[in-house]
Tab-separated table of N, CA and C in Angstrom:
chain	number	residue	atom	x	y	z
P	566	MET	N	-29.461	-22.021	22.432
P	566	MET	CA	-30.184	-23.267	22.290
P	566	MET	C	-29.940	-24.103	23.546
P	567	GLN	N	-31.000	-24.666	24.076
P	567	GLN	CA	-30.889	-25.512	25.247
P	567	GLN	C	-31.388	-26.912	24.933
P	568	ILE	N	-30.689	-27.903	25.482
P	568	ILE	CA	-31.004	-29.311	25.260
P	568	ILE	C	-31.019	-30.014	26.604
P	569	ARG	N	-31.972	-30.891	26.807
P	569	ARG	CA	-31.998	-31.713	28.014
P	569	ARG	C	-31.239	-32.995	27.748
P	570	GLY	N	-30.555	-33.484	28.788
P	570	GLY	CA	-29.797	-34.713	28.633
P	570	GLY	C	-29.579	-35.397	29.961
P	571	LYS	N	-29.091	-36.631	29.876
P	571	LYS	CA	-28.791	-37.425	31.067
P	571	LYS	C	-27.344	-37.871	30.980
P	572	ILE	N	-26.607	-37.715	32.095
P	572	ILE	CA	-25.187	-38.054	32.118
P	572	ILE	C	-25.030	-39.565	32.145
P	573	ILE	N	-24.250	-40.087	31.180
P	573	ILE	CA	-24.015	-41.525	31.083
P	573	ILE	C	-22.734	-41.911	31.808
P	574	SER	N	-21.663	-41.172	31.525
P	574	SER	CA	-20.379	-41.496	32.163
P	574	SER	C	-19.558	-40.223	32.334
P	575	ILE	N	-18.632	-40.304	33.299
P	575	ILE	CA	-17.729	-39.187	33.567
P	575	ILE	C	-16.312	-39.755	33.646
P	576	SER	N	-15.403	-39.178	32.860
P	576	SER	CA	-14.012	-39.590	32.931
P	576	SER	C	-13.144	-38.339	32.834
P	577	ASP	N	-12.259	-38.185	33.802
P	577	ASP	CA	-11.412	-36.994	33.917
P	577	ASP	C	-12.287	-35.750	33.949
P	578	ASN	N	-12.185	-34.878	32.970
P	578	ASN	CA	-13.010	-33.678	32.950
P	578	ASN	C	-13.986	-33.678	31.778
P	579	VAL	N	-14.327	-34.863	31.281
P	579	VAL	CA	-15.262	-35.010	30.162
P	579	VAL	C	-16.440	-35.862	30.611
P	580	ALA	N	-17.644	-35.369	30.339
P	580	ALA	CA	-18.852	-36.112	30.664
P	580	ALA	C	-19.578	-36.483	29.370
P	581	ALA	N	-19.959	-37.743	29.238
P	581	ALA	CA	-20.763	-38.191	28.103
P	581	ALA	C	-22.223	-38.000	28.473
P	582	VAL	N	-22.951	-37.220	27.665
P	582	VAL	CA	-24.343	-36.903	27.956
P	582	VAL	C	-25.210	-37.451	26.837
P	583	CYS	N	-26.230	-38.193	27.229
P	583	CYS	CA	-27.203	-38.735	26.293
P	583	CYS	C	-28.310	-37.696	26.125
P	584	VAL	N	-28.519	-37.223	24.921
P	584	VAL	CA	-29.508	-36.177	24.654
P	584	VAL	C	-30.887	-36.790	24.666
P	585	ILE	N	-31.775	-36.164	25.422
P	585	ILE	CA	-33.165	-36.619	25.502
P	585	ILE	C	-33.978	-35.772	24.540
P	586	GLY	N	-34.528	-36.406	23.517
P	586	GLY	CA	-35.331	-35.688	22.536
P	586	GLY	C	-36.798	-35.740	22.910
P	587	GLU	N	-37.466	-34.614	22.821
P	587	GLU	CA	-38.892	-34.560	23.120
P	587	GLU	C	-39.641	-34.389	21.813
P	588	LYS	N	-40.507	-35.347	21.540
P	588	LYS	CA	-41.302	-35.293	20.315
P	588	LYS	C	-42.763	-35.177	20.715
P	589	THR	N	-43.446	-34.230	20.118
P	589	THR	CA	-44.865	-34.058	20.402
P	589	THR	C	-45.665	-34.365	19.138
P	590	ALA	N	-46.938	-34.761	19.341
P	590	ALA	CA	-47.790	-35.078	18.199
P	590	ALA	C	-48.142	-33.802	17.435
P	591	CYS	N	-48.434	-32.741	18.140
P	591	CYS	CA	-48.699	-31.463	17.479
P	591	CYS	C	-47.964	-30.365	18.240
P	592	GLY	N	-47.512	-29.340	17.570
P	592	GLY	CA	-46.698	-28.324	18.206
P	592	GLY	C	-47.491	-27.306	18.982
P	593	SER	N	-48.782	-27.151	18.701
P	593	SER	CA	-49.540	-26.081	19.335
P	593	SER	C	-50.319	-26.542	20.562
P	594	CYS	N	-50.586	-27.820	20.706
P	594	CYS	CA	-51.404	-28.305	21.819
P	594	CYS	C	-50.519	-28.658	23.003
P	595	SER	N	-50.784	-28.066	24.151
P	595	SER	CA	-49.970	-28.343	25.332
P	595	SER	C	-50.457	-29.565	26.084
P	596	SER	N	-51.619	-30.108	25.749
P	596	SER	CA	-52.138	-31.269	26.477
P	596	SER	C	-51.733	-32.605	25.842
P	597	CYS	N	-51.013	-32.571	24.732
P	597	CYS	CA	-50.583	-33.829	24.085
P	597	CYS	C	-49.515	-34.511	24.942
P	598	PRO	N	-49.553	-35.840	25.054
P	598	PRO	CA	-48.478	-36.537	25.787
P	598	PRO	C	-47.181	-36.498	24.974
P	599	LYS	N	-46.083	-36.311	25.648
P	599	LYS	CA	-44.782	-36.225	24.984
P	599	LYS	C	-44.171	-37.625	24.912
P	600	LYS	N	-43.581	-37.926	23.779
P	600	LYS	CA	-42.882	-39.192	23.610
P	600	LYS	C	-41.400	-38.936	23.823
P	601	MET	N	-40.829	-39.613	24.775
P	601	MET	CA	-39.411	-39.431	25.071
P	601	MET	C	-38.613	-40.490	24.331
P	602	GLY	N	-37.472	-40.100	23.786
P	602	GLY	CA	-36.593	-41.021	23.095
P	602	GLY	C	-35.149	-40.557	23.156
P	603	ILE	N	-34.231	-41.507	23.043
P	603	ILE	CA	-32.817	-41.180	23.062
P	603	ILE	C	-32.364	-40.951	21.627
P	604	GLN	N	-31.687	-39.808	21.393
P	604	GLN	CA	-31.271	-39.483	20.040
P	604	GLN	C	-29.763	-39.569	19.844
P	605	ASP	N	-28.993	-38.970	20.751
P	605	ASP	CA	-27.575	-38.830	20.469
P	605	ASP	C	-26.790	-38.761	21.775
P	606	ILE	N	-25.503	-39.069	21.696
P	606	ILE	CA	-24.596	-38.962	22.847
P	606	ILE	C	-23.513	-37.961	22.469
P	607	ILE	N	-23.309	-36.930	23.306
P	607	ILE	CA	-22.300	-35.932	23.046
P	607	ILE	C	-21.392	-35.789	24.259
P	608	ASN	N	-20.197	-35.269	24.035
P	608	ASN	CA	-19.237	-35.004	25.105
P	608	ASN	C	-19.278	-33.535	25.490
P	609	VAL	N	-19.279	-33.288	26.808
P	609	VAL	CA	-19.251	-31.917	27.325
P	609	VAL	C	-18.200	-31.844	28.428
P	610	ALA	N	-17.828	-30.634	28.788
P	610	ALA	CA	-16.887	-30.456	29.879
P	610	ALA	C	-17.593	-30.729	31.198
P	611	ALA	N	-16.996	-31.563	32.015
P	611	ALA	CA	-17.596	-31.918	33.301
P	611	ALA	C	-17.373	-30.798	34.310
P	612	ILE	N	-18.328	-30.646	35.223
P	612	ILE	CA	-18.194	-29.667	36.296
P	612	ILE	C	-18.287	-30.395	37.634
P	613	ASN	N	-17.926	-29.717	38.691
P	613	ASN	CA	-17.963	-30.338	40.015
P	613	ASN	C	-19.411	-30.573	40.451
P	614	GLY	N	-19.650	-31.695	41.073
P	614	GLY	CA	-20.958	-31.999	41.635
P	614	GLY	C	-21.867	-32.802	40.745
P	615	ILE	N	-21.468	-33.174	39.557
P	615	ILE	CA	-22.338	-33.966	38.701
P	615	ILE	C	-22.085	-35.454	38.936
P	616	GLN	N	-23.131	-36.249	38.729
P	616	GLN	CA	-23.036	-37.687	38.937
P	616	GLN	C	-23.652	-38.398	37.752
P	617	THR	N	-23.276	-39.658	37.580
P	617	THR	CA	-23.832	-40.467	36.508
P	617	THR	C	-25.316	-40.690	36.754
P	618	GLY	N	-26.120	-40.538	35.709
P	618	GLY	CA	-27.551	-40.717	35.799
P	618	GLY	C	-28.310	-39.429	36.097
P	619	GLN	N	-27.624	-38.333	36.293
P	619	GLN	CA	-28.245	-37.058	36.623
P	619	GLN	C	-28.730	-36.369	35.355
P	620	GLU	N	-29.922	-35.755	35.418
P	620	GLU	CA	-30.430	-35.005	34.282
P	620	GLU	C	-29.887	-33.589	34.334
P	621	VAL	N	-29.457	-33.093	33.171
P	621	VAL	CA	-28.876	-31.745	33.069
P	621	VAL	C	-29.463	-31.026	31.859
P	622	VAL	N	-29.299	-29.711	31.863
P	622	VAL	CA	-29.663	-28.882	30.718
P	622	VAL	C	-28.368	-28.382	30.103
P	623	LEU	N	-28.211	-28.590	28.803
P	623	LEU	CA	-27.011	-28.165	28.082
P	623	LEU	C	-27.296	-26.885	27.318
P	624	HIS	N	-26.311	-26.023	27.272
P	624	HIS	CA	-26.405	-24.755	26.541
P	624	HIS	C	-25.233	-24.672	25.565
P	625	ASP	N	-25.465	-24.117	24.382
P	625	ASP	CA	-24.380	-24.054	23.409
P	625	ASP	C	-23.313	-23.048	23.831
P	626	THR	N	-22.083	-23.267	23.379
P	626	THR	CA	-20.950	-22.428	23.794
P	626	THR	C	-20.578	-21.394	22.751
P	627	LYS	N	-21.369	-21.233	21.715
P	627	LYS	CA	-21.026	-20.264	20.673
P	627	LYS	C	-21.291	-18.849	21.175
P	628	ASN	N	-20.356	-17.960	20.890
P	628	ASN	CA	-20.541	-16.559	21.213
P	628	ASN	C	-20.848	-15.782	19.943
P	629	TRP	N	-20.966	-14.456	20.039
P	629	TRP	CA	-21.334	-13.639	18.897
P	629	TRP	C	-20.291	-13.739	17.779
P	630	PHE	N	-19.026	-13.790	18.144
P	630	PHE	CA	-17.970	-13.809	17.136
P	630	PHE	C	-17.992	-15.092	16.318
P	631	THR	N	-18.236	-16.229	16.946
P	631	THR	CA	-18.239	-17.483	16.198
P	631	THR	C	-19.537	-17.682	15.411
P	632	LYS	N	-20.628	-17.079	15.872
P	632	LYS	CA	-21.890	-17.173	15.122
P	632	LYS	C	-21.868	-16.284	13.888
P	633	ASN	N	-21.188	-15.155	13.963
P	633	ASN	CA	-21.180	-14.172	12.871
P	633	ASN	C	-19.772	-13.982	12.330
P	634	LYS	N	-19.182	-15.039	11.828
P	634	LYS	CA	-17.811	-14.977	11.309
P	634	LYS	C	-17.682	-14.035	10.112
P	635	ILE	N	-18.668	-14.010	9.245
P	635	ILE	CA	-18.600	-13.185	8.047
P	635	ILE	C	-18.636	-11.695	8.418
P	636	VAL	N	-19.527	-11.327	9.319
P	636	VAL	CA	-19.602	-9.934	9.770
P	636	VAL	C	-18.318	-9.547	10.481
P	637	PHE	N	-17.796	-10.434	11.296
P	637	PHE	CA	-16.547	-10.172	12.004
P	637	PHE	C	-15.389	-9.998	11.029
P	638	ALA	N	-15.342	-10.813	9.974
P	638	ALA	CA	-14.289	-10.699	8.965
P	638	ALA	C	-14.394	-9.387	8.205
P	639	LEU	N	-15.620	-8.968	7.877
P	639	LEU	CA	-15.791	-7.689	7.200
P	639	LEU	C	-15.390	-6.511	8.094
P	640	LEU	N	-15.766	-6.574	9.359
P	640	LEU	CA	-15.368	-5.515	10.292
P	640	LEU	C	-13.847	-5.462	10.453
P	641	ALA	N	-13.208	-6.619	10.489
P	641	ALA	CA	-11.755	-6.659	10.610
P	641	ALA	C	-11.104	-6.108	9.341
P	642	PHE	N	-11.654	-6.409	8.184
P	642	PHE	CA	-11.106	-5.910	6.922
P	642	PHE	C	-11.212	-4.388	6.840
P	643	VAL	N	-12.384	-3.849	7.201
P	643	VAL	CA	-12.594	-2.398	7.145
P	643	VAL	C	-11.719	-1.704	8.184
P	644	SER	N	-11.617	-2.270	9.375
P	644	SER	CA	-10.761	-1.635	10.394
P	644	SER	C	-9.282	-1.709	9.993
P	645	GLY	N	-8.876	-2.755	9.274
P	645	GLY	CA	-7.511	-2.844	8.765
P	645	GLY	C	-7.225	-1.786	7.722
P	646	ILE	N	-8.205	-1.518	6.849
P	646	ILE	CA	-8.051	-0.478	5.846
P	646	ILE	C	-7.960	0.893	6.509
P	647	VAL	N	-8.832	1.131	7.494
P	647	VAL	CA	-8.807	2.413	8.221
P	647	VAL	C	-7.483	2.596	8.955
P	648	ALA	N	-7.005	1.542	9.596
P	648	ALA	CA	-5.725	1.635	10.305
P	648	ALA	C	-4.572	1.899	9.346
P	649	THR	N	-4.594	1.277	8.178
P	649	THR	CA	-3.549	1.505	7.187
P	649	THR	C	-3.610	2.942	6.642
P	650	GLU	N	-4.822	3.452	6.439
P	650	GLU	CA	-4.975	4.848	6.002
P	650	GLU	C	-4.439	5.806	7.066
P	651	LEU	N	-4.767	5.552	8.316
P	651	LEU	CA	-4.253	6.413	9.392
P	651	LEU	C	-2.735	6.349	9.477
P	652	LEU	N	-2.188	5.161	9.317
P	652	LEU	CA	-0.745	5.001	9.339
P	652	LEU	C	-0.074	5.712	8.172
P	653	SER	N	-0.720	5.698	6.993
P	653	SER	CA	-0.148	6.389	5.832
P	653	SER	C	-0.239	7.909	5.980
P	654	LYS	N	-1.209	8.411	6.741
P	654	LYS	CA	-1.281	9.845	7.001
P	654	LYS	C	-0.200	10.282	7.984
P	655	ILE	N	0.115	9.424	8.948
P	655	ILE	CA	1.135	9.747	9.930
P	655	ILE	C	2.529	9.605	9.349
P	656	ILE	N	2.773	8.489	8.672
P	656	ILE	CA	4.083	8.198	8.077
P	656	ILE	C	3.966	8.319	6.568
P	657	SER	N	4.781	9.151	5.962
P	657	SER	CA	4.723	9.340	4.516
P	657	SER	C	5.471	8.205	3.822
P	658	PHE	N	4.754	7.486	2.946
P	658	PHE	CA	5.364	6.404	2.182
P	658	PHE	C	5.978	6.890	0.873
P	659	GLY	N	5.740	8.134	0.497
P	659	GLY	CA	6.290	8.680	-0.741
P	659	GLY	C	5.312	8.608	-1.891
P	660	ALA	N	4.541	7.561	-2.015
P	660	ALA	CA	3.557	7.405	-3.090
P	660	ALA	C	2.362	6.649	-2.533
P	661	TYR	N	1.200	6.928	-3.072
P	661	TYR	CA	-0.020	6.254	-2.617
P	661	TYR	C	-0.346	5.079	-3.525
P	662	HIS	N	-0.554	3.940	-2.926
P	662	HIS	CA	-0.991	2.743	-3.656
P	662	HIS	C	-2.165	2.145	-2.907
P	663	LYS	N	-3.253	1.882	-3.623
P	663	LYS	CA	-4.392	1.294	-2.919
P	663	LYS	C	-4.152	-0.177	-2.597
P	664	GLN	N	-3.129	-0.785	-3.191
P	664	GLN	CA	-2.810	-2.178	-2.838
P	664	GLN	C	-2.301	-2.266	-1.397
P	665	ILE	N	-1.687	-1.185	-0.912
P	665	ILE	CA	-1.220	-1.174	0.483
P	665	ILE	C	-2.414	-1.215	1.423
P	666	ASP	N	-3.476	-0.468	1.091
P	666	ASP	CA	-4.675	-0.485	1.918
P	666	ASP	C	-5.337	-1.860	1.914
P	667	LEU	N	-5.450	-2.440	0.734
P	667	LEU	CA	-6.069	-3.771	0.635
P	667	LEU	C	-5.247	-4.838	1.359
P	668	SER	N	-3.929	-4.737	1.240
P	668	SER	CA	-3.098	-5.724	1.944
P	668	SER	C	-3.174	-5.536	3.446
P	669	GLY	N	-3.277	-4.290	3.911
P	669	GLY	CA	-3.455	-4.038	5.350
P	669	GLY	C	-4.781	-4.586	5.869
P	670	GLY	N	-5.862	-4.408	5.075
P	670	GLY	CA	-7.158	-4.964	5.447
P	670	GLY	C	-7.165	-6.480	5.420
P	671	GLY	N	-6.529	-7.055	4.409
P	671	GLY	CA	-6.452	-8.513	4.307
P	671	GLY	C	-5.632	-9.126	5.423
P	672	LEU	N	-4.534	-8.461	5.780
P	672	LEU	CA	-3.706	-8.950	6.873
P	672	LEU	C	-4.434	-8.905	8.207
P	673	THR	N	-5.161	-7.812	8.454
P	673	THR	CA	-5.946	-7.712	9.690
P	673	THR	C	-7.041	-8.768	9.732
P	674	MET	N	-7.701	-8.983	8.603
P	674	MET	CA	-8.756	-9.990	8.561
P	674	MET	C	-8.177	-11.393	8.805
P	675	ALA	N	-7.036	-11.688	8.221
P	675	ALA	CA	-6.421	-13.002	8.421
P	675	ALA	C	-6.020	-13.195	9.880
P	676	ILE	N	-5.466	-12.154	10.504
P	676	ILE	CA	-5.089	-12.261	11.920
P	676	ILE	C	-6.309	-12.509	12.784
P	677	MET	N	-7.398	-11.806	12.526
P	677	MET	CA	-8.628	-11.972	13.326
P	677	MET	C	-9.245	-13.352	13.124
P	678	LEU	N	-9.204	-13.886	11.905
P	678	LEU	CA	-9.745	-15.228	11.677
P	678	LEU	C	-8.890	-16.302	12.336
P	679	VAL	N	-7.583	-16.104	12.388
P	679	VAL	CA	-6.715	-17.044	13.108
P	679	VAL	C	-7.005	-16.999	14.603
P	680	VAL	N	-7.228	-15.795	15.127
P	680	VAL	CA	-7.582	-15.656	16.552
P	680	VAL	C	-8.909	-16.360	16.837
P	681	LEU	N	-9.889	-16.205	15.947
P	681	LEU	CA	-11.160	-16.927	16.122
P	681	LEU	C	-10.963	-18.426	16.087
P	682	TRP	N	-10.118	-18.920	15.208
P	682	TRP	CA	-9.883	-20.342	15.088
P	682	TRP	C	-9.193	-20.886	16.341
P	683	VAL	N	-8.235	-20.130	16.875
P	683	VAL	CA	-7.518	-20.569	18.078
P	683	VAL	C	-8.432	-20.538	19.293
P	684	ARG	N	-9.312	-19.556	19.387
P	684	ARG	CA	-10.182	-19.382	20.552
P	684	ARG	C	-11.505	-20.136	20.440
P	685	ARG	N	-11.651	-20.999	19.453
P	685	ARG	CA	-12.909	-21.732	19.311
P	685	ARG	C	-13.125	-22.641	20.520
P	686	PRO	N	-14.386	-22.876	20.879
P	686	PRO	CA	-14.648	-23.738	22.035
P	686	PRO	C	-14.304	-25.189	21.742
P	687	ARG	N	-13.829	-25.885	22.761
P	687	ARG	CA	-13.439	-27.287	22.606
P	687	ARG	C	-14.663	-28.191	22.502
P	688	TYR	N	-15.689	-27.861	23.286
P	688	TYR	CA	-16.935	-28.652	23.277
P	688	TYR	C	-18.052	-27.744	22.759
P	689	LEU	N	-19.009	-28.352	22.062
P	689	LEU	CA	-20.106	-27.581	21.491
P	689	LEU	C	-21.132	-27.138	22.535
P	690	PHE	N	-21.216	-27.886	23.642
P	690	PHE	CA	-22.194	-27.561	24.688
P	690	PHE	C	-21.525	-27.540	26.044
P	691	ARG	N	-22.162	-26.825	27.006
P	691	ARG	CA	-21.717	-26.823	28.386
P	691	ARG	C	-22.920	-27.097	29.273
P	692	ILE	N	-22.642	-27.630	30.465
P	692	ILE	CA	-23.723	-27.937	31.405
P	692	ILE	C	-24.138	-26.640	32.076
P	693	GLU	N	-25.418	-26.301	31.943
P	693	GLU	CA	-25.915	-25.058	32.506
P	693	GLU	C	-26.717	-25.283	33.782
P	694	LEU	N	-27.641	-26.213	33.760
P	694	LEU	CA	-28.464	-26.478	34.928
P	694	LEU	C	-28.404	-27.957	35.270
P	695	MET	N	-28.512	-28.249	36.572
P	695	MET	CA	-28.608	-29.650	36.971
P	695	MET	C	-29.624	-29.772	38.094
P	696	GLU	N	-30.635	-30.566	37.877
P	696	GLU	CA	-31.707	-30.835	38.834
P	696	GLU	C	-32.248	-29.559	39.459
P	697	GLY	N	-32.531	-28.571	38.656
P	697	GLY	CA	-33.183	-27.352	39.138
P	697	GLY	C	-32.288	-26.323	39.773
P	698	GLY	N	-31.014	-26.607	39.984
P	698	GLY	CA	-30.095	-25.665	40.601
P	698	GLY	C	-29.129	-25.090	39.564
P	699	LYS	N	-28.726	-23.844	39.778
P	699	LYS	CA	-27.790	-23.202	38.861
P	699	LYS	C	-26.376	-23.652	39.187
P	700	THR	N	-25.586	-23.937	38.183
P	700	THR	CA	-24.221	-24.385	38.398
P	700	THR	C	-23.290	-23.183	38.429
P	701	GLU	N	-22.078	-23.435	38.959
P	701	GLU	CA	-21.058	-22.384	38.976
P	701	GLU	C	-20.341	-22.403	37.637
P	702	LEU	N	-20.192	-21.235	37.037
P	702	LEU	CA	-19.513	-21.166	35.734
P	702	LEU	C	-18.110	-20.691	35.888
């Protein structure tokens, strides 16, 4: 998702960006005049070379793992069960209990969700373009 915005202020490594909302009278006609309005102010990570009053394009910082947490949790659970099964084939526990497999899958899923929580992005958006030029990432 991309959003246009204008930089209001910069302090340390945080830039306050005013989101520019574009509203059209009809969605299919390209000749309609666009009404510009200010909707929201968000904080983004500042990059070198930006100035107050500059128009920028913002891009969301979500990756595949944060967008699909449920799929990632299921994959972690299944891989935990498979790893526990492989470990039980290598090392003999003396008796088979399916609770061991479920606990191995649950433990792997919990570890992966904690890793996702720790690695979550600090800001929801990042500055991608500024005045027609590509920024350094």
